[in-house]
């Protein structure tokens, strides 16, 4: 039986993957309230369609950081893709290139950056950085991704400490012993050694440190994990180029707002000065439309990409992306939007559920 929506891929992945892998991918922090609310919050928003508009031609293209993408649906950074499919991130990169969208590669990729770039040389890619306590390592890695043609640096800000992920504790998941990270190295060796295990994340990083990152790279810097107007205003003040509104898929601090609920506050705070994106809870084309109506420039998919990988590798990821793009095209058509620029706040209302 064909898989026709993203929840079909979720069900298939649950059957296909080992329990520990499934729990690692799906698990949230503490009671998983935020993880589940990310999805439920979209269902509290209703659409206000406009009719008798010529929608014989509907264009889903848009731009992010000046680069054109075929649709405002891109791939969020998630680690260890080889847990879902042997080729891991190489399959993901090829699928993103074929779809004409952006793929944010994680610091915790299970394939080398060189292999990811070589397998999809024409793809639009950003790099997500977990800041290492050793500044020299950060500098080496940033210079490496810039030389490899990555187009933006995405700094994750919501992990000064790993959240309380009960499933991982129950399953005694220790990826540092089971998977090899190929892009961090020992500064004493003078180069980026392959196979270094997962390193600690710098819990001391603060706003004033952003100028150090900006001094060493020409890449636009995006902050991932912003949820409040106060931090959004500080991001603008510190001259970053974009924000990804995200609660880390509900995997860090539980009982924070759903991403879609935090989006309005962040968009209002930046006043159009920088681009705002969203990840968390996107499962349908309607969800994409709602996020854009509330001011997101595009959305990023996390878990659904891993479900696609578990199904058929790069072809499974392509299917996930195509299904969501087609749903989004339908949502645009049925609400009277001929282009992404026509998606506005007037298209939605919040229900009294």
Coordinates of C-alpha atoms in Angstrom, one line a residue:
X1 CA 0.0 0.0 0.0
X2 CA 1.5 3.4 -0.9
X3 CA 2.4 5.9 1.7
X4 CA 0.3 9.0 1.1
X5 CA 1.0 11.4 4.0
X6 CA 3.8 12.1 6.5
X7 CA 2.0 10.1 9.3
X8 CA 2.2 7.0 7.0
X9 CA 5.9 7.4 6.9
X10 CA 6.0 7.8 10.7
X11 CA 4.0 4.5 11.2
X12 CA 6.3 2.7 8.7
X13 CA 9.5 3.9 10.5
X14 CA 8.2 2.8 13.8
X15 CA 7.8 -0.7 12.5
X16 CA 11.1 -0.6 10.6
X17 CA 13.5 0.8 13.2
X18 CA 14.8 -0.8 16.4
X19 CA 13.1 0.3 19.6
X20 CA 16.2 2.2 20.8
X21 CA 16.6 4.0 17.5
X22 CA 12.9 4.9 17.3
X23 CA 13.0 6.2 20.9
X24 CA 16.1 8.3 20.1
X25 CA 14.4 9.9 17.1
X26 CA 10.9 10.3 18.6
X27 CA 11.8 11.0 22.2
X28 CA 11.2 14.4 23.8
X29 CA 12.2 15.9 27.1
X30 CA 10.5 15.0 30.4
X31 CA 6.8 14.4 29.7
X32 CA 7.0 15.3 26.0
X33 CA 4.4 18.0 26.4
X34 CA 6.2 20.4 24.1
X35 CA 7.0 17.7 21.5
X36 CA 3.3 16.9 21.3
X37 CA 2.1 20.5 21.5
X38 CA 4.2 21.4 18.4
X39 CA 1.8 19.3 16.3
X40 CA -1.4 20.0 18.3
X41 CA -0.9 23.8 18.1
X42 CA -1.2 23.9 14.4
X43 CA -4.7 22.3 14.7
X44 CA -5.9 25.3 16.7
X45 CA -5.4 27.5 13.6
X46 CA -8.1 27.6 10.9
X47 CA -7.8 28.8 7.3
X48 CA -9.8 31.6 5.7
X49 CA -9.9 30.8 2.0
X50 CA -10.4 33.4 -0.7
X51 CA -12.2 32.3 -3.9
X52 CA -12.8 33.5 -7.5
X53 CA -9.1 34.2 -8.0
X54 CA -7.2 32.9 -11.0
X55 CA -5.2 30.1 -9.5
X56 CA -4.5 28.3 -12.8
X57 CA -0.8 29.0 -12.1
X58 CA 0.6 28.7 -8.6
X59 CA 4.3 29.2 -7.8
X60 CA 5.7 27.8 -4.7
X61 CA 9.2 29.2 -5.2
X62 CA 10.8 31.6 -2.7
X63 CA 14.2 32.7 -1.4
X64 CA 16.2 32.3 1.8
X65 CA 19.2 34.5 2.4
X66 CA 19.0 35.5 -1.2
X67 CA 19.1 31.9 -2.6
X68 CA 16.1 30.5 -4.5
X69 CA 14.4 27.3 -3.3
X70 CA 11.7 25.5 -5.1
X71 CA 9.3 25.6 -2.1
X72 CA 9.6 27.0 1.5
X73 CA 10.1 23.5 2.9
X74 CA 13.6 22.6 3.8
X75 CA 15.5 20.1 5.9
X76 CA 16.4 20.9 9.6
X77 CA 19.7 19.7 11.2
X78 CA 19.3 16.3 12.8
X79 CA 22.2 14.0 13.7
X80 CA 23.1 10.4 13.0
X81 CA 21.2 9.8 9.8
X82 CA 22.9 6.5 9.5
X83 CA 20.7 5.2 12.3
X84 CA 17.8 5.4 9.7
X85 CA 19.6 4.4 6.5
X86 CA 23.2 3.2 5.7
X87 CA 24.2 6.1 3.5
X88 CA 22.9 8.5 6.1
X89 CA 23.4 12.2 5.3
X90 CA 24.6 11.5 1.8
X91 CA 21.1 10.2 0.9
X92 CA 19.6 13.2 2.6
X93 CA 21.8 15.6 0.7
X94 CA 21.0 14.0 -2.7
X95 CA 17.2 14.2 -1.9
X96 CA 17.5 17.9 -1.0
X97 CA 19.5 18.7 -4.2
X98 CA 16.9 16.9 -6.3
X99 CA 14.1 18.8 -4.6
X100 CA 15.8 22.2 -5.0
X101 CA 15.7 23.0 -1.3
X102 CA 18.2 23.8 1.5
X103 CA 19.6 21.1 3.8
X104 CA 21.1 22.1 7.1
X105 CA 23.8 19.6 7.9
X106 CA 24.3 18.8 11.6
X107 CA 27.6 19.0 13.6
X108 CA 26.6 15.4 14.5
X109 CA 26.4 14.1 11.0
X110 CA 27.4 10.5 10.6
X111 CA 29.0 11.1 7.2
X112 CA 32.0 13.3 6.6
X113 CA 31.3 16.8 5.2
X114 CA 33.5 16.1 2.2
X115 CA 31.3 13.0 1.3
X116 CA 28.1 15.0 1.8
X117 CA 29.3 17.7 -0.5
X118 CA 30.7 15.4 -3.1
X119 CA 27.5 13.4 -3.4
X120 CA 25.3 16.5 -3.9
X121 CA 27.7 19.2 -5.2
X122 CA 24.9 21.4 -6.6
X123 CA 22.8 21.4 -3.4
X124 CA 22.1 24.5 -1.2
X125 CA 23.5 23.7 2.2
X126 CA 23.9 25.4 5.5
X127 CA 25.9 24.1 8.5
X128 CA 24.6 23.8 12.0
X129 CA 27.2 24.3 14.7
X130 CA 27.2 23.1 18.3
X131 CA 29.7 25.4 19.9
X132 CA 32.7 23.5 21.2
X133 CA 34.6 24.8 24.3
X134 CA 37.8 24.9 22.3
X135 CA 37.7 28.0 20.1
X136 CA 40.4 26.7 17.8
X137 CA 38.2 23.7 17.0
X138 CA 35.2 26.0 16.2
X139 CA 37.4 28.1 14.0
X140 CA 38.8 25.1 12.1
X141 CA 35.3 23.7 11.5
X142 CA 33.8 27.0 10.4
X143 CA 36.7 27.6 7.9
X144 CA 36.2 24.0 6.6
X145 CA 32.5 24.4 6.0
X146 CA 33.0 27.8 4.3
X147 CA 35.7 26.3 2.0
X148 CA 33.3 23.4 1.2
X149 CA 30.7 25.8 -0.1
X150 CA 28.2 25.9 2.7
X151 CA 26.2 29.1 2.5
X152 CA 25.2 29.9 6.1
X153 CA 26.3 29.1 9.6
X154 CA 23.4 28.0 11.9
X155 CA 24.4 28.3 15.6
X156 CA 22.2 26.3 17.9
X157 CA 21.6 28.3 21.1
X158 CA 19.2 26.1 23.1
X159 CA 21.6 23.4 24.2
X160 CA 23.8 24.7 27.0
X161 CA 23.0 21.3 28.5
X162 CA 21.3 18.3 27.0
X163 CA 17.6 18.1 27.9
X164 CA 16.2 15.3 30.2
X165 CA 15.4 12.7 27.5
X166 CA 14.0 9.9 29.5
X167 CA 13.9 7.3 26.7
X168 CA 17.6 7.7 26.1
X169 CA 18.3 7.2 29.8
X170 CA 16.0 4.1 29.9
X171 CA 17.6 2.6 26.8
X172 CA 21.1 3.7 27.9
X173 CA 21.6 5.3 24.5
X174 CA 25.3 6.3 24.2
X175 CA 25.9 7.5 20.7
X176 CA 29.4 8.6 21.6
X177 CA 30.5 4.9 21.7
X178 CA 28.4 3.7 18.8
X179 CA 28.9 6.3 16.1
X180 CA 31.9 8.1 14.8
X181 CA 32.0 11.8 14.2
X182 CA 34.3 12.7 11.3
X183 CA 34.4 16.5 11.4
X184 CA 35.9 17.5 14.8
X185 CA 39.5 17.0 15.6
X186 CA 42.2 17.6 18.1
X187 CA 43.9 21.0 17.9
X188 CA 47.1 19.4 19.1
X189 CA 47.3 17.4 15.9
X190 CA 47.1 20.5 13.8
X191 CA 44.2 19.3 11.6
X192 CA 40.7 17.9 11.8
X193 CA 41.0 14.3 12.8
X194 CA 38.4 11.9 11.7
X195 CA 36.5 9.7 14.1
X196 CA 36.5 11.9 17.1
X197 CA 33.7 11.0 19.4
X198 CA 31.0 13.5 20.4
X199 CA 32.5 16.5 22.2
X200 CA 31.0 18.7 25.0
X201 CA 29.0 21.7 24.1
X202 CA 30.1 25.1 25.4
X203 CA 27.7 26.2 28.1
X204 CA 29.4 29.5 28.6
X205 CA 28.6 31.0 25.2
X206 CA 26.7 34.3 25.4
X207 CA 25.6 37.2 23.1
X208 CA 28.9 38.9 23.2
X209 CA 30.6 35.8 21.7
X210 CA 28.7 36.3 18.5
X211 CA 31.1 39.0 17.4
X212 CA 34.0 36.4 17.5
X213 CA 32.1 34.1 15.1
X214 CA 31.3 37.1 12.8
X215 CA 35.0 38.1 12.7
X216 CA 36.1 34.8 11.3
X217 CA 33.5 34.1 8.6
X218 CA 31.7 35.8 5.7
X219 CA 28.8 33.4 6.0
X220 CA 25.5 34.8 7.3
X221 CA 24.9 33.6 10.9
X222 CA 21.5 32.2 11.8
X223 CA 20.5 31.5 15.4
X224 CA 18.4 28.3 16.0
X225 CA 16.3 28.0 19.1
X226 CA 15.0 31.5 19.7
X227 CA 11.5 31.5 21.3
X228 CA 11.0 35.0 22.8
X229 CA 10.7 38.6 21.6
X230 CA 13.6 39.6 24.0
X231 CA 16.0 37.2 22.4
X232 CA 14.8 38.1 19.0
X233 CA 15.5 41.7 19.6
X234 CA 19.0 40.9 20.9
X235 CA 19.6 38.8 17.7
X236 CA 18.8 41.9 15.6
X237 CA 21.0 44.1 17.9
X238 CA 23.9 41.7 17.4
X239 CA 23.5 41.7 13.6
X240 CA 22.7 38.1 12.9
X241 CA 21.1 37.3 9.6
X242 CA 18.2 35.1 10.6
X243 CA 16.4 33.2 13.3
X244 CA 15.0 29.7 13.4
X245 CA 12.1 29.6 15.9
X246 CA 12.5 26.2 17.4
X247 CA 12.2 24.3 20.7
X248 CA 14.5 21.5 19.4
X249 CA 11.5 19.3 18.6
X250 CA 10.5 19.3 22.3
X251 CA 13.8 17.6 23.1
X252 CA 15.4 20.3 25.4
X253 CA 13.2 22.2 27.8
X254 CA 9.8 20.8 28.2
X255 CA 6.7 23.0 28.7
X256 CA 7.9 25.8 26.5
X257 CA 5.6 27.2 23.8
X258 CA 5.0 25.2 20.6
X259 CA 7.1 26.7 17.8
X260 CA 4.1 28.0 15.9
X261 CA 2.8 29.7 19.1
X262 CA 6.2 31.4 19.6
X263 CA 6.5 32.5 15.9
X264 CA 4.2 35.6 16.1
X265 CA 6.1 37.1 19.0
X266 CA 9.5 36.7 17.3
X267 CA 8.3 37.9 13.9
X268 CA 6.8 41.1 15.5
X269 CA 10.1 41.7 17.4
X270 CA 12.4 41.6 14.4
X271 CA 10.2 44.1 12.5
X272 CA 11.2 42.7 9.1
X273 CA 14.9 43.4 9.6
X274 CA 16.0 39.7 9.4
X275 CA 14.4 36.5 8.1
X276 CA 12.6 34.2 10.5
X277 CA 12.1 30.5 9.9
X278 CA 10.4 27.8 11.9
X279 CA 10.9 24.1 12.7
X280 CA 8.7 21.8 14.9
X281 CA 5.4 20.1 14.2
X282 CA 5.2 20.5 10.4
X283 CA 3.2 17.5 9.2
X284 CA 0.9 18.8 6.3
X285 CA 0.8 21.4 3.6
X286 CA -1.7 23.3 5.6
X287 CA 0.9 23.6 8.4
X288 CA 3.4 25.1 6.0
X289 CA 0.8 27.6 4.9
X290 CA -0.1 28.6 8.5
X291 CA 3.6 29.1 9.4
X292 CA 4.1 31.4 6.4
X293 CA 0.9 33.3 7.1
X294 CA 2.3 34.0 10.6
X295 CA 5.5 35.4 9.1
X296 CA 7.9 32.5 8.6
X297 CA 10.0 32.7 5.5
X298 CA 10.2 28.9 5.3
X299 CA 9.9 25.9 7.5
X300 CA 12.4 23.1 8.3
X301 CA 11.6 19.4 8.7
X302 CA 13.3 17.3 11.3
X303 CA 11.8 13.9 12.2
X304 CA 9.8 13.4 8.9
X305 CA 13.1 13.4 7.0
X306 CA 14.4 10.5 9.2
X307 CA 11.1 8.6 8.6
X308 CA 11.6 9.0 4.8
X309 CA 15.2 7.8 5.2
X310 CA 14.0 4.7 7.1
X311 CA 11.5 4.0 4.2
X312 CA 13.7 4.1 1.1
X313 CA 16.8 6.2 1.7
X314 CA 17.1 9.2 -0.6
X315 CA 14.0 8.1 -2.5
X316 CA 12.0 8.0 0.7
X317 CA 13.1 11.5 1.6
X318 CA 12.2 12.7 -1.9
X319 CA 8.7 11.1 -1.4
X320 CA 8.3 12.9 1.9
X321 CA 9.3 16.3 0.3
X322 CA 7.1 15.8 -2.7
X323 CA 4.1 14.9 -0.7
X324 CA 4.5 17.9 1.5
X325 CA 5.2 20.2 -1.5
X326 CA 2.1 18.9 -3.3
X327 CA 0.0 19.4 -0.2
X328 CA 1.3 22.9 0.1
X329 CA 0.6 23.6 -3.5
X330 CA -3.0 22.4 -2.9
X331 CA -3.3 24.6 0.2
X332 CA -2.1 27.6 -1.7
X333 CA -4.5 27.0 -4.6
X334 CA -7.5 26.4 -2.3
X335 CA -6.9 29.6 -0.3
X336 CA -6.4 31.7 -3.4
X337 CA -2.6 32.2 -3.2
X338 CA -0.8 32.3 -6.6
X339 CA 2.6 33.0 -5.1
X340 CA 4.3 32.7 -1.7
X341 CA 4.2 36.5 -1.5
X342 CA 0.4 36.4 -1.4
X343 CA 0.3 34.3 1.8
X344 CA -0.7 36.7 4.6
X345 CA -2.1 36.8 8.1
X346 CA -5.6 37.4 6.7
X347 CA -5.7 33.7 5.6
X348 CA -5.8 32.3 9.2
X349 CA -7.8 32.6 12.4
X350 CA -7.4 30.9 15.8
X351 CA -10.2 28.6 16.7
X352 CA -11.8 28.4 20.2
X353 CA -10.9 24.8 20.8

